[in-house]
JSON list of C-alpha atoms in Angstrom, two decimals:
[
{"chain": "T", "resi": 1, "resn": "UNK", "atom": "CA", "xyz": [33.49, -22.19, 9.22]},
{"chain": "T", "resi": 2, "resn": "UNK", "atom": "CA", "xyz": [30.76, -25.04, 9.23]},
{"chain": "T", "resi": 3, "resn": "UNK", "atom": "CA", "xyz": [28.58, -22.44, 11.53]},
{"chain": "T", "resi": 4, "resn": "UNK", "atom": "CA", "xyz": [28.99, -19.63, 9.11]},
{"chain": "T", "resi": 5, "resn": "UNK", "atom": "CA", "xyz": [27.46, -22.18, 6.51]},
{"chain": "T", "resi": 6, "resn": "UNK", "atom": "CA", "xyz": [24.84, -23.27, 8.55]},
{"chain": "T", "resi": 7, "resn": "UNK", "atom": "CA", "xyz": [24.00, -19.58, 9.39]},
{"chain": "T", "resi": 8, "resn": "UNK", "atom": "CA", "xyz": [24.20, -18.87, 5.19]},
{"chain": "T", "resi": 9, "resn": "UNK", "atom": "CA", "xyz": [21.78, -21.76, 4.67]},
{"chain": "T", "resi": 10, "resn": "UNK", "atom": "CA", "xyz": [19.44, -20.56, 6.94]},
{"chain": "T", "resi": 11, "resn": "UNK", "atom": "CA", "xyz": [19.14, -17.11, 6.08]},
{"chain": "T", "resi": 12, "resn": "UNK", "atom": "CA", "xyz": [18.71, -18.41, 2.89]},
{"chain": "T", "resi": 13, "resn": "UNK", "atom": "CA", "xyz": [15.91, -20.81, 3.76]},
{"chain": "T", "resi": 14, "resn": "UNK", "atom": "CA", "xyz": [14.48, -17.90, 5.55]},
{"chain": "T", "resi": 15, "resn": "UNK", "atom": "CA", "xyz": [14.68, -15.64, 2.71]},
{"chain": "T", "resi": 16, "resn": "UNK", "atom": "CA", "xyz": [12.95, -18.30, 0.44]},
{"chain": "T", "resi": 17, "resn": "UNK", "atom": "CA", "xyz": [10.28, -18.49, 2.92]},
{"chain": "T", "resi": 18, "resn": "UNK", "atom": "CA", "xyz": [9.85, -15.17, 2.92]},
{"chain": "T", "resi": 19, "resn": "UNK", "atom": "CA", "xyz": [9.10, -14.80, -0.93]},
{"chain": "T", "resi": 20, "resn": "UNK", "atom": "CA", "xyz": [7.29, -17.56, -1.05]},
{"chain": "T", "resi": 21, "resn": "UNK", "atom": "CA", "xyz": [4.78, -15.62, 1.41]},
{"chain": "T", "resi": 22, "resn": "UNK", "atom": "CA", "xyz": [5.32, -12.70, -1.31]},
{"chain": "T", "resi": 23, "resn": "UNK", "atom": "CA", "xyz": [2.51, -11.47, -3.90]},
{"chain": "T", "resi": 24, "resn": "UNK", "atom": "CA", "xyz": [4.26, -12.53, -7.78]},
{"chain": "T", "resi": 25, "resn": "UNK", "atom": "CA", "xyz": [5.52, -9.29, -8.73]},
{"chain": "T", "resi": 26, "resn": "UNK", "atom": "CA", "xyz": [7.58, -8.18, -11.35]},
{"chain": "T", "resi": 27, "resn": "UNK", "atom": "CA", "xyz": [11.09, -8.14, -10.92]},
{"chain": "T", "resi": 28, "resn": "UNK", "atom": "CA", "xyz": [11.65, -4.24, -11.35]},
{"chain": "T", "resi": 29, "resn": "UNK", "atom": "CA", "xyz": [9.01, -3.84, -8.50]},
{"chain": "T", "resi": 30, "resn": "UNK", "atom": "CA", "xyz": [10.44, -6.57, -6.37]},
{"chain": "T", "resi": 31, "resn": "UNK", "atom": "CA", "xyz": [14.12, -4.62, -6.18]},
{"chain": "T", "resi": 32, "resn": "UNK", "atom": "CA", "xyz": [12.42, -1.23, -5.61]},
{"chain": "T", "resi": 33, "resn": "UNK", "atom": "CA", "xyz": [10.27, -2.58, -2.14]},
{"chain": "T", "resi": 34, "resn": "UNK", "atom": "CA", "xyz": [13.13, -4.50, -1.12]},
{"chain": "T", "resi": 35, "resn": "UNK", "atom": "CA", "xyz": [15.18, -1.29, -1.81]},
{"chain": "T", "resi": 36, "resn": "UNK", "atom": "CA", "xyz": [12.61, 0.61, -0.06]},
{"chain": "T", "resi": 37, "resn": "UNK", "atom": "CA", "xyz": [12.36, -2.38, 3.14]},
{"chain": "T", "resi": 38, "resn": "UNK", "atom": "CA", "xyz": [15.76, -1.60, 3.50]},
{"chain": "T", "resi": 39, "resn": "UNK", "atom": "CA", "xyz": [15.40, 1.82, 3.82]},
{"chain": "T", "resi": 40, "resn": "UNK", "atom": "CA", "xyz": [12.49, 1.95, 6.35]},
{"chain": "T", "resi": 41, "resn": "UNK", "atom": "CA", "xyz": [14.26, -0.43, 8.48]},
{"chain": "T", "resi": 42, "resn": "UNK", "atom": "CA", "xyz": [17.39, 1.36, 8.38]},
{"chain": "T", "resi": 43, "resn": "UNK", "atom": "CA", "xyz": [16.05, 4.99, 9.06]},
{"chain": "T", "resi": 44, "resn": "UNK", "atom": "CA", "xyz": [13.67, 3.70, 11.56]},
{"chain": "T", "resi": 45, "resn": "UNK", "atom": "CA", "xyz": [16.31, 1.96, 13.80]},
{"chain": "T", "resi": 46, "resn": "UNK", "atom": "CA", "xyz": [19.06, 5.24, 12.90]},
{"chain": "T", "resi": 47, "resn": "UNK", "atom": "CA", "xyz": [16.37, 7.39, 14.08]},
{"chain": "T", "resi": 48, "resn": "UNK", "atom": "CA", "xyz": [15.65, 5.37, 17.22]},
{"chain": "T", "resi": 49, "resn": "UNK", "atom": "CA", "xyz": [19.03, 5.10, 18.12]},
{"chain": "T", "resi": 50, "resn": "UNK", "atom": "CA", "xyz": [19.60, 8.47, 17.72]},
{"chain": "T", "resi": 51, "resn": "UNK", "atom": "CA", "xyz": [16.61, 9.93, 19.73]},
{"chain": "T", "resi": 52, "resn": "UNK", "atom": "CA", "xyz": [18.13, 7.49, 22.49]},
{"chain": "T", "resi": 53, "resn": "UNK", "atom": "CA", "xyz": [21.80, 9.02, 22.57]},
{"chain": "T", "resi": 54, "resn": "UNK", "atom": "CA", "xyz": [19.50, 12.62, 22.94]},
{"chain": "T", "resi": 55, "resn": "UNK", "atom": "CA", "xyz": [17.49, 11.20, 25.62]},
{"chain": "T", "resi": 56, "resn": "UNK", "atom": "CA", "xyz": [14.40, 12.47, 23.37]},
{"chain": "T", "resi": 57, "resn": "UNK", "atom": "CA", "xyz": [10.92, 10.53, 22.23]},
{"chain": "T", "resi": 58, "resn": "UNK", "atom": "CA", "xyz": [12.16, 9.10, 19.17]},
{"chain": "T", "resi": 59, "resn": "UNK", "atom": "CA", "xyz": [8.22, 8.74, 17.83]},
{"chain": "T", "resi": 60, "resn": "UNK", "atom": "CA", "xyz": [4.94, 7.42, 19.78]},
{"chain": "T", "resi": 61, "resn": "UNK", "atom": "CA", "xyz": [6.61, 3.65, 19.53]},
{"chain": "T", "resi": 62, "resn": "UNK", "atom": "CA", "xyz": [7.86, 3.69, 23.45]},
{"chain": "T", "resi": 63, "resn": "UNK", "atom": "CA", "xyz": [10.06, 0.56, 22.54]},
{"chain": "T", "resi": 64, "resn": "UNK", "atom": "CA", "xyz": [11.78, -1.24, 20.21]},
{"chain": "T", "resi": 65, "resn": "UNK", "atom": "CA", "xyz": [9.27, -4.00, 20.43]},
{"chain": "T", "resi": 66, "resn": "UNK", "atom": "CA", "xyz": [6.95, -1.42, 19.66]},
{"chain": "T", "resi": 67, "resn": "UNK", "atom": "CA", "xyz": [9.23, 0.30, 16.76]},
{"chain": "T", "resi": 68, "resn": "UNK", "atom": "CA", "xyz": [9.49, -3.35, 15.37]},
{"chain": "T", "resi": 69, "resn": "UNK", "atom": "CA", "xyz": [5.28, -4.19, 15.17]},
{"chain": "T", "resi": 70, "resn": "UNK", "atom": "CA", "xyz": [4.92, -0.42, 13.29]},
{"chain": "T", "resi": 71, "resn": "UNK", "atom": "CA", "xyz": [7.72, -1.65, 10.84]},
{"chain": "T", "resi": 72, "resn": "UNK", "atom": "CA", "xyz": [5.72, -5.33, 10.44]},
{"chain": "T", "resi": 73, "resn": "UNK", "atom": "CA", "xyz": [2.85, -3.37, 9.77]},
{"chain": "T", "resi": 74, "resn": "UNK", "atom": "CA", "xyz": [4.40, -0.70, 7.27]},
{"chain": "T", "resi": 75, "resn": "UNK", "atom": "CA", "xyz": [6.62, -3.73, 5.28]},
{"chain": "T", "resi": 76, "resn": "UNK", "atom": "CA", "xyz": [3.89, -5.89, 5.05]},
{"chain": "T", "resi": 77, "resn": "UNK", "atom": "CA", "xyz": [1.78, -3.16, 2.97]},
{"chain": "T", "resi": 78, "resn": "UNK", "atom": "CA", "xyz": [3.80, -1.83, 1.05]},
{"chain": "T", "resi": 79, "resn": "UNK", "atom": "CA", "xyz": [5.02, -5.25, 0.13]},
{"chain": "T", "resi": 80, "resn": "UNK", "atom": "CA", "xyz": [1.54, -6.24, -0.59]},
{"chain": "T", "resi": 81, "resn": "UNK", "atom": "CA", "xyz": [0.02, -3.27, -2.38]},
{"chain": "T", "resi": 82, "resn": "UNK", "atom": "CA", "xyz": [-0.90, -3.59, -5.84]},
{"chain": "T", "resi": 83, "resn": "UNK", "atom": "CA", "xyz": [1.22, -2.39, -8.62]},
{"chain": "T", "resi": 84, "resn": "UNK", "atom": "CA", "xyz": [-0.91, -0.82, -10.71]},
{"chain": "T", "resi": 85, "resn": "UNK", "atom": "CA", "xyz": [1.92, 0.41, -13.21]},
{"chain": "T", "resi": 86, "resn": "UNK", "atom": "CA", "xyz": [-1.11, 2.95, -14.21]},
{"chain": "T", "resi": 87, "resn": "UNK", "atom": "CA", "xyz": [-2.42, 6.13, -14.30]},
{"chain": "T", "resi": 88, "resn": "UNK", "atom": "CA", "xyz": [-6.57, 6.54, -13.34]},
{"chain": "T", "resi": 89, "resn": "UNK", "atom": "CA", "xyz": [-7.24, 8.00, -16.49]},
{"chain": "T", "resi": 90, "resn": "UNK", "atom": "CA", "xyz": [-6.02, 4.67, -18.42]},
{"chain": "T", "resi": 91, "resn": "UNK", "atom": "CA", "xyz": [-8.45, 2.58, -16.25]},
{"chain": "T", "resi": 92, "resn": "UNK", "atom": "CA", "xyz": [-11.86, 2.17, -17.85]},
{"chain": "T", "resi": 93, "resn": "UNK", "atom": "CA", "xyz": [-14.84, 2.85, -15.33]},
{"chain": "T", "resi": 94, "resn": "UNK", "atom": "CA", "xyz": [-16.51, -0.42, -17.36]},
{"chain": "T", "resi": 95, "resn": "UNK", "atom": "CA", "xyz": [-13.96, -2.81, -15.94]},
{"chain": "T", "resi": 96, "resn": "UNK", "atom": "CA", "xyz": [-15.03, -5.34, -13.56]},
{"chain": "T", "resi": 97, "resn": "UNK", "atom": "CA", "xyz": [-12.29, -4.51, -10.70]},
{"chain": "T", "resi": 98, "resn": "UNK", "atom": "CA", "xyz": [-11.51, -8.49, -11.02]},
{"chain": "T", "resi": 99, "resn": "UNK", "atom": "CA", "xyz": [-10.33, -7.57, -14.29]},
{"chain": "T", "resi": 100, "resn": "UNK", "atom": "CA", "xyz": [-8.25, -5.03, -13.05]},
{"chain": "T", "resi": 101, "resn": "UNK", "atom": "CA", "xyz": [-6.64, -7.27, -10.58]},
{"chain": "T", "resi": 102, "resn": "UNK", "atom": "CA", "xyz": [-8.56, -7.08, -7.59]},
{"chain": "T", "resi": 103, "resn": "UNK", "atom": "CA", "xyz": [-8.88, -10.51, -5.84]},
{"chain": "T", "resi": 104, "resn": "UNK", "atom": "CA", "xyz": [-10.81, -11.39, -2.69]},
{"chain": "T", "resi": 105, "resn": "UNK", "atom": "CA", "xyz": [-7.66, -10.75, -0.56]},
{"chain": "T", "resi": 106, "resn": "UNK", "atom": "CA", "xyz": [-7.45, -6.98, -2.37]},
{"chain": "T", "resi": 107, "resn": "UNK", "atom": "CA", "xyz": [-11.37, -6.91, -1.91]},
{"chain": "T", "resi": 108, "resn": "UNK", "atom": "CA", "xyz": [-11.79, -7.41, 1.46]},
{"chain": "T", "resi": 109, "resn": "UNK", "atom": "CA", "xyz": [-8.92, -4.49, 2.28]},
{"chain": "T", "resi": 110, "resn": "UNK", "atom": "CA", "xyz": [-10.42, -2.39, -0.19]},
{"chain": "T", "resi": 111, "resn": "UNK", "atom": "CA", "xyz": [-13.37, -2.66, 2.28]},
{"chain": "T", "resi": 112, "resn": "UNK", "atom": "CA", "xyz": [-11.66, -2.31, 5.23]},
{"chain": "T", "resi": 113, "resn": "UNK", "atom": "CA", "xyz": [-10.17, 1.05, 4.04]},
{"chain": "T", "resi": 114, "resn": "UNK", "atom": "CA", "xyz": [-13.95, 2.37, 2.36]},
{"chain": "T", "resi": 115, "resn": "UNK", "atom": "CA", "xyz": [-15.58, 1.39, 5.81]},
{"chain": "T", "resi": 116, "resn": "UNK", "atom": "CA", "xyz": [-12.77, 3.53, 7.49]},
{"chain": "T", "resi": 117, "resn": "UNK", "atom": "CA", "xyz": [-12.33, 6.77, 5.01]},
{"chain": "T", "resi": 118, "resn": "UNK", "atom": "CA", "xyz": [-15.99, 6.75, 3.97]},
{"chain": "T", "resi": 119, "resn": "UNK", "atom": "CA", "xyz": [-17.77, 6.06, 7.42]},
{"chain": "T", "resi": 120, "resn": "UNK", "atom": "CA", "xyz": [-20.25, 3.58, 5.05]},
{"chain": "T", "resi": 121, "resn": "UNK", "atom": "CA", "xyz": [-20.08, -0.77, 4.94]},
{"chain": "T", "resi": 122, "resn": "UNK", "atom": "CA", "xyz": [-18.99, -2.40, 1.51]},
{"chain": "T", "resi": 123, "resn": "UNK", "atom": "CA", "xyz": [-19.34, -5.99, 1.45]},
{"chain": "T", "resi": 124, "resn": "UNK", "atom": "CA", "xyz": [-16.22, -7.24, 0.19]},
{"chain": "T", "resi": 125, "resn": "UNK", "atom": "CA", "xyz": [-18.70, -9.30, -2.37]},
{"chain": "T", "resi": 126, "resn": "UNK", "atom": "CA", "xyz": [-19.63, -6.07, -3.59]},
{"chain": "T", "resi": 127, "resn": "UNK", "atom": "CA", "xyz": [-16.75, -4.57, -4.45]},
{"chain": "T", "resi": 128, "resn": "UNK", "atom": "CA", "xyz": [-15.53, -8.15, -6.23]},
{"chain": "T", "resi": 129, "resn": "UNK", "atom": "CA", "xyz": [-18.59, -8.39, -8.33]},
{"chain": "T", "resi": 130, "resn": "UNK", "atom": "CA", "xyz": [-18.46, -5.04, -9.39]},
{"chain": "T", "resi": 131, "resn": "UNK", "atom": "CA", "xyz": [-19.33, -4.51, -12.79]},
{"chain": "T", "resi": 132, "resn": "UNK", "atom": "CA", "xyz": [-17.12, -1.24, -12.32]},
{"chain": "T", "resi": 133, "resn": "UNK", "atom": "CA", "xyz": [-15.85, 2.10, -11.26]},
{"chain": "T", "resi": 134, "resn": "UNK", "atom": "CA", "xyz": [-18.75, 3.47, -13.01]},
{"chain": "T", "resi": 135, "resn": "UNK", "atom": "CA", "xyz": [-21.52, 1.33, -11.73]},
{"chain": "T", "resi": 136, "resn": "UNK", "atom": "CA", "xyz": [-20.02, 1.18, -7.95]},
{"chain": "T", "resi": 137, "resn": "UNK", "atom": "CA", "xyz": [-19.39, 5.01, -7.63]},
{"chain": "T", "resi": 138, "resn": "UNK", "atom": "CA", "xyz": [-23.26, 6.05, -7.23]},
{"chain": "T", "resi": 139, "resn": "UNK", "atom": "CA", "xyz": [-23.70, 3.31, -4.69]},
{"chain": "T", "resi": 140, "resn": "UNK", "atom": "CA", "xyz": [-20.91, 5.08, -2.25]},
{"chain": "T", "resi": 141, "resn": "UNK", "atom": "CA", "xyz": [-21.94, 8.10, -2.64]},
{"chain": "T", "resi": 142, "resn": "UNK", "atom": "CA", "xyz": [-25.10, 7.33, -1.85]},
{"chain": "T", "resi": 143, "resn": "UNK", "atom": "CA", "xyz": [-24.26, 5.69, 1.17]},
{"chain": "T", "resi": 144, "resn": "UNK", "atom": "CA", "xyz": [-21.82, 8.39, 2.18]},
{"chain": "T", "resi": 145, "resn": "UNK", "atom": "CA", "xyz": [-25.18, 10.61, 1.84]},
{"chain": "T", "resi": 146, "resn": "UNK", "atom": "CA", "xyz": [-26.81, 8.82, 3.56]},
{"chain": "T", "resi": 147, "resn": "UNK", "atom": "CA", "xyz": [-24.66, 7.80, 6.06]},
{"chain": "T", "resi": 148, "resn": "UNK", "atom": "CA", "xyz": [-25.07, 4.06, 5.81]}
]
């Protein structure tokens, strides 16, 4: 009984942890991802397992430590992407991105995935001093152009 407790009080400490390591979200959003953790971590292992009993590649993840990083990976974004609870057409292009909740964290992702999908460098300082969508858009694309 007392090691049931202990294991209870752990889990829980855990769990606190956990959300303390969490982006403040808004209650609604924080039962949907944990909703959705669930499910990824669920289907992943089911699917593992199940590829296993067939003696057939389950995905490119060769083993479960392997199935494990690609979850880290997958439950760490989607617990830290924004929640925009928007539409683009509601977002006015005259919004410093700050304003529209991008902080240097956001920023230097946002860069990341630009550098990536657009072939072209964004300084993270860039993108958070933005005066907005409407003033950054004809600096990408003329980078994209010109391949810088």
């Amino acid at each position: 009984m007392a090691g049931r407790a202990r294991q209870g009080e752990r889990a829980a400490a855990t769990r606190e942890g956990m959300n303390r390591c969490l982006p403040d979200l808004p209650a609604e959003v924080y039962e949907e991802r944990a909703a959705m953790t669930r499910h990824l971590v669920t289907q992943m292992a089911a699917e593992r397992e199940r590829a296993l009993a067939d003696d057939a590649p389950a995905c490119s993840r060769a083993t479960w430590c392997d199935v494990a990083t690609g979850l880290i990976d997958v439950i760490v974004a989607l617990w830290q992407a924004p929640v925009t609870q928007t539409t683009p057409e509601r977002i006015d292009p005259d919004t410093r991105l700050d304003q529209l909740g991008l902080e240097s964290l956001m920023a230097a992702e946002l860069s990341s995935v630009l550098q990536r999908r657009l072939d072209c460098v964004v300084p993270t300082m860039e993108l958070a001093t933005a005066a907005g969508v409407r003033q950054l858009a004809p600096r990408l694309l003329g980078r994209v152009r010109r391949g810088a």
